[in-house]
PDB file of C-alpha atoms in Angstrom:
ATOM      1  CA  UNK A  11     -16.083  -4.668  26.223  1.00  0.00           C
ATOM      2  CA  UNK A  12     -12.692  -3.646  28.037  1.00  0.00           C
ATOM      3  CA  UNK A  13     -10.046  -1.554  26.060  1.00  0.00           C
ATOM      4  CA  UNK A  14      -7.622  -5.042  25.803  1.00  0.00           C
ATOM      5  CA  UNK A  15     -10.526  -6.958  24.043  1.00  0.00           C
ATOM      6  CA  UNK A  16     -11.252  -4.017  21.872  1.00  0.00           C
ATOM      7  CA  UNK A  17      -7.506  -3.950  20.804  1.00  0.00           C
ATOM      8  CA  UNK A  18      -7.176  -7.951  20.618  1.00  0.00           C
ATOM      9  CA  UNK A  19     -10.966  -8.430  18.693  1.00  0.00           C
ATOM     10  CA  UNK A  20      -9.704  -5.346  15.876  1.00  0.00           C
ATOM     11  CA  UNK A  21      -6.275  -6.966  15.845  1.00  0.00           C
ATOM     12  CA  UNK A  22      -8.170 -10.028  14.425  1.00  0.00           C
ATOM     13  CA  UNK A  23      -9.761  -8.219  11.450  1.00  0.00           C
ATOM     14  CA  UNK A  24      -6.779  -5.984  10.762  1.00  0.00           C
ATOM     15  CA  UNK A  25      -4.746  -9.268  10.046  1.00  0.00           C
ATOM     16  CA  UNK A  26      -7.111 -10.661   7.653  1.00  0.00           C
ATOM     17  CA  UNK A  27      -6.933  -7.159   6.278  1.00  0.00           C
ATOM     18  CA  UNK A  28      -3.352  -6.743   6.251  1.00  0.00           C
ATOM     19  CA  UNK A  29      -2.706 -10.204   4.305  1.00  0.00           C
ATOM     20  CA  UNK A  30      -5.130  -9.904   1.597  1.00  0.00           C
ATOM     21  CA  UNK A  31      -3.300  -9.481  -1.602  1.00  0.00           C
ATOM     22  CA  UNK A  32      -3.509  -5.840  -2.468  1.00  0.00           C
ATOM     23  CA  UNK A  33      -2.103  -2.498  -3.609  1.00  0.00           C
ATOM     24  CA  UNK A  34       0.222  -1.711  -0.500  1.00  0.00           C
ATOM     25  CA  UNK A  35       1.586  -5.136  -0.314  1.00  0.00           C
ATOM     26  CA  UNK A  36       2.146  -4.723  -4.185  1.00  0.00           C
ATOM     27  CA  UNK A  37       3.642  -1.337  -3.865  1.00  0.00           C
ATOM     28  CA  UNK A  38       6.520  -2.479  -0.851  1.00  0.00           C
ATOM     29  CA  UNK A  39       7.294  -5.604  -3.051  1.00  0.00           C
ATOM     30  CA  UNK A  40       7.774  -3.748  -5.752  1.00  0.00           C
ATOM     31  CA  UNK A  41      10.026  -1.298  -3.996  1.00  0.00           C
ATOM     32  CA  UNK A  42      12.131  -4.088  -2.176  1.00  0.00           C
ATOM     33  CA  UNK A  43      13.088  -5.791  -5.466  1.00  0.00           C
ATOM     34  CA  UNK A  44      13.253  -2.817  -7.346  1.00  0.00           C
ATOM     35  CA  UNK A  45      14.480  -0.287  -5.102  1.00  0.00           C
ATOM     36  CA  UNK A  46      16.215  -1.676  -2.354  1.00  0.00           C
ATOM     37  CA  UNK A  47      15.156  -2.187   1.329  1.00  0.00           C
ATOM     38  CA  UNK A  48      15.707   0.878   2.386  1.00  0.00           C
ATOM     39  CA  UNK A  49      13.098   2.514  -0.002  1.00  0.00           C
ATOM     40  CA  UNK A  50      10.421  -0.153   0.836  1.00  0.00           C
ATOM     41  CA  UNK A  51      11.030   0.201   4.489  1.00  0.00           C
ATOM     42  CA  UNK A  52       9.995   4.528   3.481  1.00  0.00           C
ATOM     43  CA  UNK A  53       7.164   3.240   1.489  1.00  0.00           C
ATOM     44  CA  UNK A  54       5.836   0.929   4.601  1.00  0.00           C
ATOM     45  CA  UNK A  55       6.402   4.270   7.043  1.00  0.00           C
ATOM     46  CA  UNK A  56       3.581   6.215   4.737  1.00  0.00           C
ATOM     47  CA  UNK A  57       1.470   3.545   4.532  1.00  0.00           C
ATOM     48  CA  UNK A  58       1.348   3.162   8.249  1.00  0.00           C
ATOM     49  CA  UNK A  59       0.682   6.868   8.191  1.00  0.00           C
ATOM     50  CA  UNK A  60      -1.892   5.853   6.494  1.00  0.00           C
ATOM     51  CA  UNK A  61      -3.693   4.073   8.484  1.00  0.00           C
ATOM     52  CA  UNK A  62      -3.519   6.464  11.448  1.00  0.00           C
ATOM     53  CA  UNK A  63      -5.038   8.942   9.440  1.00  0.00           C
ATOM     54  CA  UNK A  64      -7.975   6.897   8.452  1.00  0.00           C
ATOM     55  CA  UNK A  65      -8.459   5.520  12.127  1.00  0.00           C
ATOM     56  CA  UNK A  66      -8.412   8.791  13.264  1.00  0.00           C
ATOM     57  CA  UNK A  67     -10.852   9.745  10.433  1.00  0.00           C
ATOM     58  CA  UNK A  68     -13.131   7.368  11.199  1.00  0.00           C
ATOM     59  CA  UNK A  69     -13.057   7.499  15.139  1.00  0.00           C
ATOM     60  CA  UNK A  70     -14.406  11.171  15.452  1.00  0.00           C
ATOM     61  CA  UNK A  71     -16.920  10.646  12.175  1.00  0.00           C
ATOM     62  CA  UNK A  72     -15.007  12.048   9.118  1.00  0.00           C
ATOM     63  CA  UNK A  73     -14.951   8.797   7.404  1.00  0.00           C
ATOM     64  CA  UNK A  74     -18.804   8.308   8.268  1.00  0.00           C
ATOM     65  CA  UNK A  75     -19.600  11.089   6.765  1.00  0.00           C
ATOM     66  CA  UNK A  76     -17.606  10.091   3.364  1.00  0.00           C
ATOM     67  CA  UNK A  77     -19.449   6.648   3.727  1.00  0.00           C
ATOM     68  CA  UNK A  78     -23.184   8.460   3.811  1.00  0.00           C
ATOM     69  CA  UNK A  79     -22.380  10.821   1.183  1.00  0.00           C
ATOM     70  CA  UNK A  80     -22.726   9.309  -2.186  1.00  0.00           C
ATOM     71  CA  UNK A  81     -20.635  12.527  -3.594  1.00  0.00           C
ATOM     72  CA  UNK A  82     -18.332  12.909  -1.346  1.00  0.00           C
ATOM     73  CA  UNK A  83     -17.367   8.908  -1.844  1.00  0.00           C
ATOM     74  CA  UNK A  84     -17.810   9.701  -5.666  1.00  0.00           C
ATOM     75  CA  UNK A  85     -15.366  12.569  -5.606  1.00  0.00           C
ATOM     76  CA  UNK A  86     -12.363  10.486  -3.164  1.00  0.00           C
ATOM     77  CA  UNK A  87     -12.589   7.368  -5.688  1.00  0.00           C
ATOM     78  CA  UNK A  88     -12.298   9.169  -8.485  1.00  0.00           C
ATOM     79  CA  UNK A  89      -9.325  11.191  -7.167  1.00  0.00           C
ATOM     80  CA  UNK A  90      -7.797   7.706  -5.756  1.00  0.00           C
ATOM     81  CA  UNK A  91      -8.757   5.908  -8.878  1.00  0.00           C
ATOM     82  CA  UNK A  92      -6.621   8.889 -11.200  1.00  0.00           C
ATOM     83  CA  UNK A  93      -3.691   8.553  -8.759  1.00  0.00           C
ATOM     84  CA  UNK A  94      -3.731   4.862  -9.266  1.00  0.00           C
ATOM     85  CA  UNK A  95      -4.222   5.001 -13.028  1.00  0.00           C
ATOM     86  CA  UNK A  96      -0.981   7.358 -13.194  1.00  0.00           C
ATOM     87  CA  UNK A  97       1.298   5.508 -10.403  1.00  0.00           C
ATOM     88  CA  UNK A  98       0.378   2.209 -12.811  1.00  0.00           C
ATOM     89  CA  UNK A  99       0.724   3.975 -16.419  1.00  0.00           C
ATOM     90  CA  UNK A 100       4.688   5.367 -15.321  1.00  0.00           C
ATOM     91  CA  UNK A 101       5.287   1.186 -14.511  1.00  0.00           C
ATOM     92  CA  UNK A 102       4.256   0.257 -17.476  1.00  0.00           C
ATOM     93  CA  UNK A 103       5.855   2.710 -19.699  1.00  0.00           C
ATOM     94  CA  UNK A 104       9.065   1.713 -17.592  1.00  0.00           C
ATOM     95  CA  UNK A 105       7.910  -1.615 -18.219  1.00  0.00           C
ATOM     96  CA  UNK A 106       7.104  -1.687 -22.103  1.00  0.00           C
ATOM     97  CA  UNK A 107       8.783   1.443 -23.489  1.00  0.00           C
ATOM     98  CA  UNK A 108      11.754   2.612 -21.481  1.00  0.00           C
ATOM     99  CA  UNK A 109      14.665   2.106 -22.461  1.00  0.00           C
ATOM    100  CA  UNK A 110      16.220  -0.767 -21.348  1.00  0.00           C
ATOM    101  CA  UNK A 111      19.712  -0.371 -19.286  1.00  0.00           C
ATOM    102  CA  UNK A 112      21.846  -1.614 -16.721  1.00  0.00           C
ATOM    103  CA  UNK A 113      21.856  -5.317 -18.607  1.00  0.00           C
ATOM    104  CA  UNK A 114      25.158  -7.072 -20.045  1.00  0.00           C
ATOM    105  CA  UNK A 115      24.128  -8.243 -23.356  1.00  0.00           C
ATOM    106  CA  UNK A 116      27.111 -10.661 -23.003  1.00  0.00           C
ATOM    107  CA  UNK A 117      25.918 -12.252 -20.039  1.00  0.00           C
ATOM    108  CA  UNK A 118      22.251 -11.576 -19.946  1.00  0.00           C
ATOM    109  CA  UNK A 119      22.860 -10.228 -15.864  1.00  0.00           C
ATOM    110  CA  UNK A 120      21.406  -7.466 -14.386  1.00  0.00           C
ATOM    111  CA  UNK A 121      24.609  -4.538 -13.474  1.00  0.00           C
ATOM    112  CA  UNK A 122      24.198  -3.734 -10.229  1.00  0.00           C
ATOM    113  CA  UNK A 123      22.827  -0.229 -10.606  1.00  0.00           C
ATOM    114  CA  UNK A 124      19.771   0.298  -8.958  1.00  0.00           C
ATOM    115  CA  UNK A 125      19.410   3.715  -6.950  1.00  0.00           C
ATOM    116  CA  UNK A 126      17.098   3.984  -3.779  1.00  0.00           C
ATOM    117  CA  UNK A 127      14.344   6.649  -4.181  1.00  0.00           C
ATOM    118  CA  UNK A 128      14.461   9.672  -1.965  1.00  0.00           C
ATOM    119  CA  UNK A 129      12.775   7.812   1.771  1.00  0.00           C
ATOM    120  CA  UNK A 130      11.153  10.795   1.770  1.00  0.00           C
ATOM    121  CA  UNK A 131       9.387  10.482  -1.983  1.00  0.00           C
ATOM    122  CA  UNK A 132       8.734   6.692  -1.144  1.00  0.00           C
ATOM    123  CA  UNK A 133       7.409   7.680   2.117  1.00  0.00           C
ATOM    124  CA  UNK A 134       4.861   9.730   0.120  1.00  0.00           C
ATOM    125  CA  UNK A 135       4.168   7.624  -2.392  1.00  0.00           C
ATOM    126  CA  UNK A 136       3.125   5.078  -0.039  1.00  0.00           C
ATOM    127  CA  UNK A 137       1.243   7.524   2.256  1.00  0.00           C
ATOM    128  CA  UNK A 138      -0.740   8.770  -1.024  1.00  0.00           C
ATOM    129  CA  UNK A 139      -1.774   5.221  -1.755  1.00  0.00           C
ATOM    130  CA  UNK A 140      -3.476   4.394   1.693  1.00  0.00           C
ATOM    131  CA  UNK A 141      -4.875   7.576   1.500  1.00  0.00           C
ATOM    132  CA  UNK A 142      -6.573   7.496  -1.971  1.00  0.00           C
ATOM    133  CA  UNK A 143      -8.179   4.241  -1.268  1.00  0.00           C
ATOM    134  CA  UNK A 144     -11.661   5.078   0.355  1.00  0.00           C
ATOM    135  CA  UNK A 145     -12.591   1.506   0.223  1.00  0.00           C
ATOM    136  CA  UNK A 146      -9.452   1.592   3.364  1.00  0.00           C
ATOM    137  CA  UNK A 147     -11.911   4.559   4.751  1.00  0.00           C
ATOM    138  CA  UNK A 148     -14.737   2.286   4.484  1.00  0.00           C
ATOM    139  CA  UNK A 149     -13.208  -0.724   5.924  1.00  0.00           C
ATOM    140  CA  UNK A 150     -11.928   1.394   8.732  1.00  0.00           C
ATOM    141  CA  UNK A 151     -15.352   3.707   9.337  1.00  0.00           C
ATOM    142  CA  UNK A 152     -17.236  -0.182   9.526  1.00  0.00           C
ATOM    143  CA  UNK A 153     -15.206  -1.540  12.262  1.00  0.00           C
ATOM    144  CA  UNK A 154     -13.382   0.470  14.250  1.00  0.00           C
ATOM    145  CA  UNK A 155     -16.610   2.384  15.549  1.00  0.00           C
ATOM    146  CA  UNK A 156     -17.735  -1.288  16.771  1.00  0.00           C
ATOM    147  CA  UNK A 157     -14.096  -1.682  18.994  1.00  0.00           C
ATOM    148  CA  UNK A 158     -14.717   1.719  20.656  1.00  0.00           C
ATOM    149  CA  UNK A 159     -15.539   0.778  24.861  1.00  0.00           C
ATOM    150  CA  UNK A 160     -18.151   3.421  26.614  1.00  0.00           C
ATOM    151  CA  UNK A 161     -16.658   5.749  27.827  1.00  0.00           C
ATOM    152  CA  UNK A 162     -13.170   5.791  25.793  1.00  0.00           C
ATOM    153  CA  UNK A 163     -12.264   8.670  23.946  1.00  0.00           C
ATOM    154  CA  UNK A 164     -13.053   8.029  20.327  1.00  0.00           C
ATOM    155  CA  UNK A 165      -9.860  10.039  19.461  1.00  0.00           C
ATOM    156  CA  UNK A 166      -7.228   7.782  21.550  1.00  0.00           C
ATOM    157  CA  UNK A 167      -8.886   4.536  20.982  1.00  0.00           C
ATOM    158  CA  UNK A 168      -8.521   5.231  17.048  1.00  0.00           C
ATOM    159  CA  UNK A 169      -5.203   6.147  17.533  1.00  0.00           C
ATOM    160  CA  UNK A 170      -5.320   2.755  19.600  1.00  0.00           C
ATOM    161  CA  UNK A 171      -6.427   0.321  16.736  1.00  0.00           C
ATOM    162  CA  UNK A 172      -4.658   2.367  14.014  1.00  0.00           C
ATOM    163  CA  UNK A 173      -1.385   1.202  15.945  1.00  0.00           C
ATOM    164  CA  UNK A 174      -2.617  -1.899  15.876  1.00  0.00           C
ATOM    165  CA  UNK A 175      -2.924  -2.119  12.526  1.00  0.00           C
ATOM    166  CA  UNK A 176       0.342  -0.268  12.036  1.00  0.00           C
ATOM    167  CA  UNK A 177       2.209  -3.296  14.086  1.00  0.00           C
ATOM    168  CA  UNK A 178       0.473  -6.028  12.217  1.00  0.00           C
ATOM    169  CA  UNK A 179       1.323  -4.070   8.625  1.00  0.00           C
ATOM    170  CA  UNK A 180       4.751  -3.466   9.811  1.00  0.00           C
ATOM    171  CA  UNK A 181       5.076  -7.628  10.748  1.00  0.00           C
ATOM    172  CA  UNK A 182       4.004  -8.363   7.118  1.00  0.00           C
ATOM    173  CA  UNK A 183       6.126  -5.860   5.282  1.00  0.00           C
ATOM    174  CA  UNK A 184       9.014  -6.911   6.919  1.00  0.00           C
ATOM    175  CA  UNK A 185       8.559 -10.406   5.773  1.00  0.00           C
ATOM    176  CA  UNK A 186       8.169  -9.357   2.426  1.00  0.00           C
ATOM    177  CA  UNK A 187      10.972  -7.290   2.436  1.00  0.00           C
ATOM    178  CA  UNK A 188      13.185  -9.328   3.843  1.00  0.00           C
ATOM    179  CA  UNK A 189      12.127 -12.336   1.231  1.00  0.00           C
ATOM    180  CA  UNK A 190      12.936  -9.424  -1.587  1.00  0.00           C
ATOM    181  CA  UNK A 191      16.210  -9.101  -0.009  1.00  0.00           C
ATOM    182  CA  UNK A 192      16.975 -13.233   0.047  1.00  0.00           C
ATOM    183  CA  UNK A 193      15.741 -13.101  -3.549  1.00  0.00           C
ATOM    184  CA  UNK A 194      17.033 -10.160  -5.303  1.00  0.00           C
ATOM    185  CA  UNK A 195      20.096 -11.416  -6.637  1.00  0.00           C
ATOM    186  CA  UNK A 196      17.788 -13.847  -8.915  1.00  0.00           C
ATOM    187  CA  UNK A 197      14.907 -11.125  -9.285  1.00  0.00           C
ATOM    188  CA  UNK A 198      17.250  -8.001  -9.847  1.00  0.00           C
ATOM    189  CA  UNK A 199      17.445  -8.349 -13.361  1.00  0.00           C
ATOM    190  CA  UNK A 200      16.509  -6.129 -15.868  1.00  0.00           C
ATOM    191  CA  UNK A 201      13.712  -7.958 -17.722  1.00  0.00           C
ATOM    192  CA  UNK A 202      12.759  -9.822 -13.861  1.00  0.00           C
ATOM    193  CA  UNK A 203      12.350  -5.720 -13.041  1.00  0.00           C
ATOM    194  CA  UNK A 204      10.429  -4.482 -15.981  1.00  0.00           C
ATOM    195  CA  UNK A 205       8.314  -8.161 -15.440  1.00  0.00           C
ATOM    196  CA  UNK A 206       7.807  -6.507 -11.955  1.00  0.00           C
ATOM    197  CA  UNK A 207       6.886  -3.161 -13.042  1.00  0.00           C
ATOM    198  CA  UNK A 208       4.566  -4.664 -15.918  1.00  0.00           C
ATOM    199  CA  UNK A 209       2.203  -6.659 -13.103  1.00  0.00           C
ATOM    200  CA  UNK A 210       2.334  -3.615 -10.813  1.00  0.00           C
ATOM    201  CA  UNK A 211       0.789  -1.496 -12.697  1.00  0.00           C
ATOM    202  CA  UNK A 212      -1.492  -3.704 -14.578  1.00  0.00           C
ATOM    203  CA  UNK A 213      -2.729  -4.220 -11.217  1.00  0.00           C
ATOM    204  CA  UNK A 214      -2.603  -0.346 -10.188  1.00  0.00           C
ATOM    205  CA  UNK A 215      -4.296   0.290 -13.505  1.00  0.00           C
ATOM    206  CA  UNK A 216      -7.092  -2.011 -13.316  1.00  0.00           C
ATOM    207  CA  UNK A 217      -7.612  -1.291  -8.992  1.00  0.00           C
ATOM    208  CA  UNK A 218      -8.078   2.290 -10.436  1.00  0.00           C
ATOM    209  CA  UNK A 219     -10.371   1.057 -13.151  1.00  0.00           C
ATOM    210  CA  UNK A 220     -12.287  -1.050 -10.665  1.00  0.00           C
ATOM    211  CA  UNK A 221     -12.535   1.477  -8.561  1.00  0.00           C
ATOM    212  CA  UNK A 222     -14.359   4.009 -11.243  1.00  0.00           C
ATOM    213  CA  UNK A 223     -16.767   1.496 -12.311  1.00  0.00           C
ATOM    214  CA  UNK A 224     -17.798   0.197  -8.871  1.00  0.00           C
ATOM    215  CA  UNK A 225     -21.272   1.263  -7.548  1.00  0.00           C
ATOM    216  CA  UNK A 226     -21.252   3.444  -4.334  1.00  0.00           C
ATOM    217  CA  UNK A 227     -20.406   1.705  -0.548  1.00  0.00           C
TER     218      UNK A 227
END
């Protein structure tokens, strides 16, 4: 296997990866119809991070070792199951208990008055949610070892299909972003937000619930 049909066999997988329904996707919607582009665009950045991290990880054998050690998995889904259980609890308190502003009781319209998020907090947020996921580790430590030619250094070539799964991620969050952006003047209003904020974090609250009860990879 050549370095090109290494990069265009992983770039296979990583789409089906990448357009799966799941917590980043979730996270950069969120943030586009919540926050404004410019925060989901910081959001995508970490998540991309991400990714480099864990190709990285699992090109010189950290992320094997994570997979073969039933603690060490034990320890890094419990401490990415509490992050998600926390990210999702502050959505739905937003969602359910806080108090509602920013809406014309006259008119029933949202007042333009949503505030972007530091880039560099969103940036974070979404780097701390690729990174708490080991079931990403897992994906990453199953395939990428299988797209590494003889002879290539196991450092650069997971730097190699990271980026590859960097371009594909950054291809889909930009098309979710930019349908936030067409729809946000129907989906910027207060209850369409805390509707938003309600199924985000029932779904960051039950991925971190899943995520306790699941047996070992």
């Amino acid at each position: 296997m050549t370095i090109l049909q290494a990069l265009l066999s992983f770039s296979v997988v990583a789409m089906l990866l990448t357009i799966l329904p799941g917590i980043d996707s979730s996270l950069v919607l969120r943030q586009a119809l919540v926050r404004g582009r410019g925060t989901a665009i910081a959001t995508g950045i970490g998540i991309c991070l991400g990714s480099f991290v864990w190709g990285v990880a699992a090109a010189v054998g950290a992320a094997a070792l994570l997979a073969a050690s039933e603690f060490a998995y034990r320890m890094v889904t419990w401490l990415g199951a509490a992050y998600m259980i926390v990210l999702g609890g502050t959505l739905l308190w937003k969602a359910v208990f806080a108090k509602r502003q920013g809406e014309d009781p006259r008119a029933g319209e949202a007042v333009p008055s949503t505030v972007p998020a530091s880039p560099w907090r969103a940036g974070l947020v979404g780097l701390a949610s690729n990174l708490a996921n080991p079931k990403v580790g897992v994906f990453y430590v199953a395939t990428i070892p299988q797209f590494i030619p003889h002879g290539a250094s196991p450092v650069l070539m997971g730097l190699a299909l990271a980026a590859v799964h960097a371009i594909l991620t950054v291809v889909w969050f930009g098309a979710l972003i930019l349908l936030a952006t067409y729809a946000s003047r129907w989906l910027r209003r207060p209850r369409t937000i805390r509707a938003i904020d309600g199924v985000t974090g029932t779904v960051l609250v039950g991925f971190g619930a899943k995520l306790i009860a699941s047996p070992t990879a």
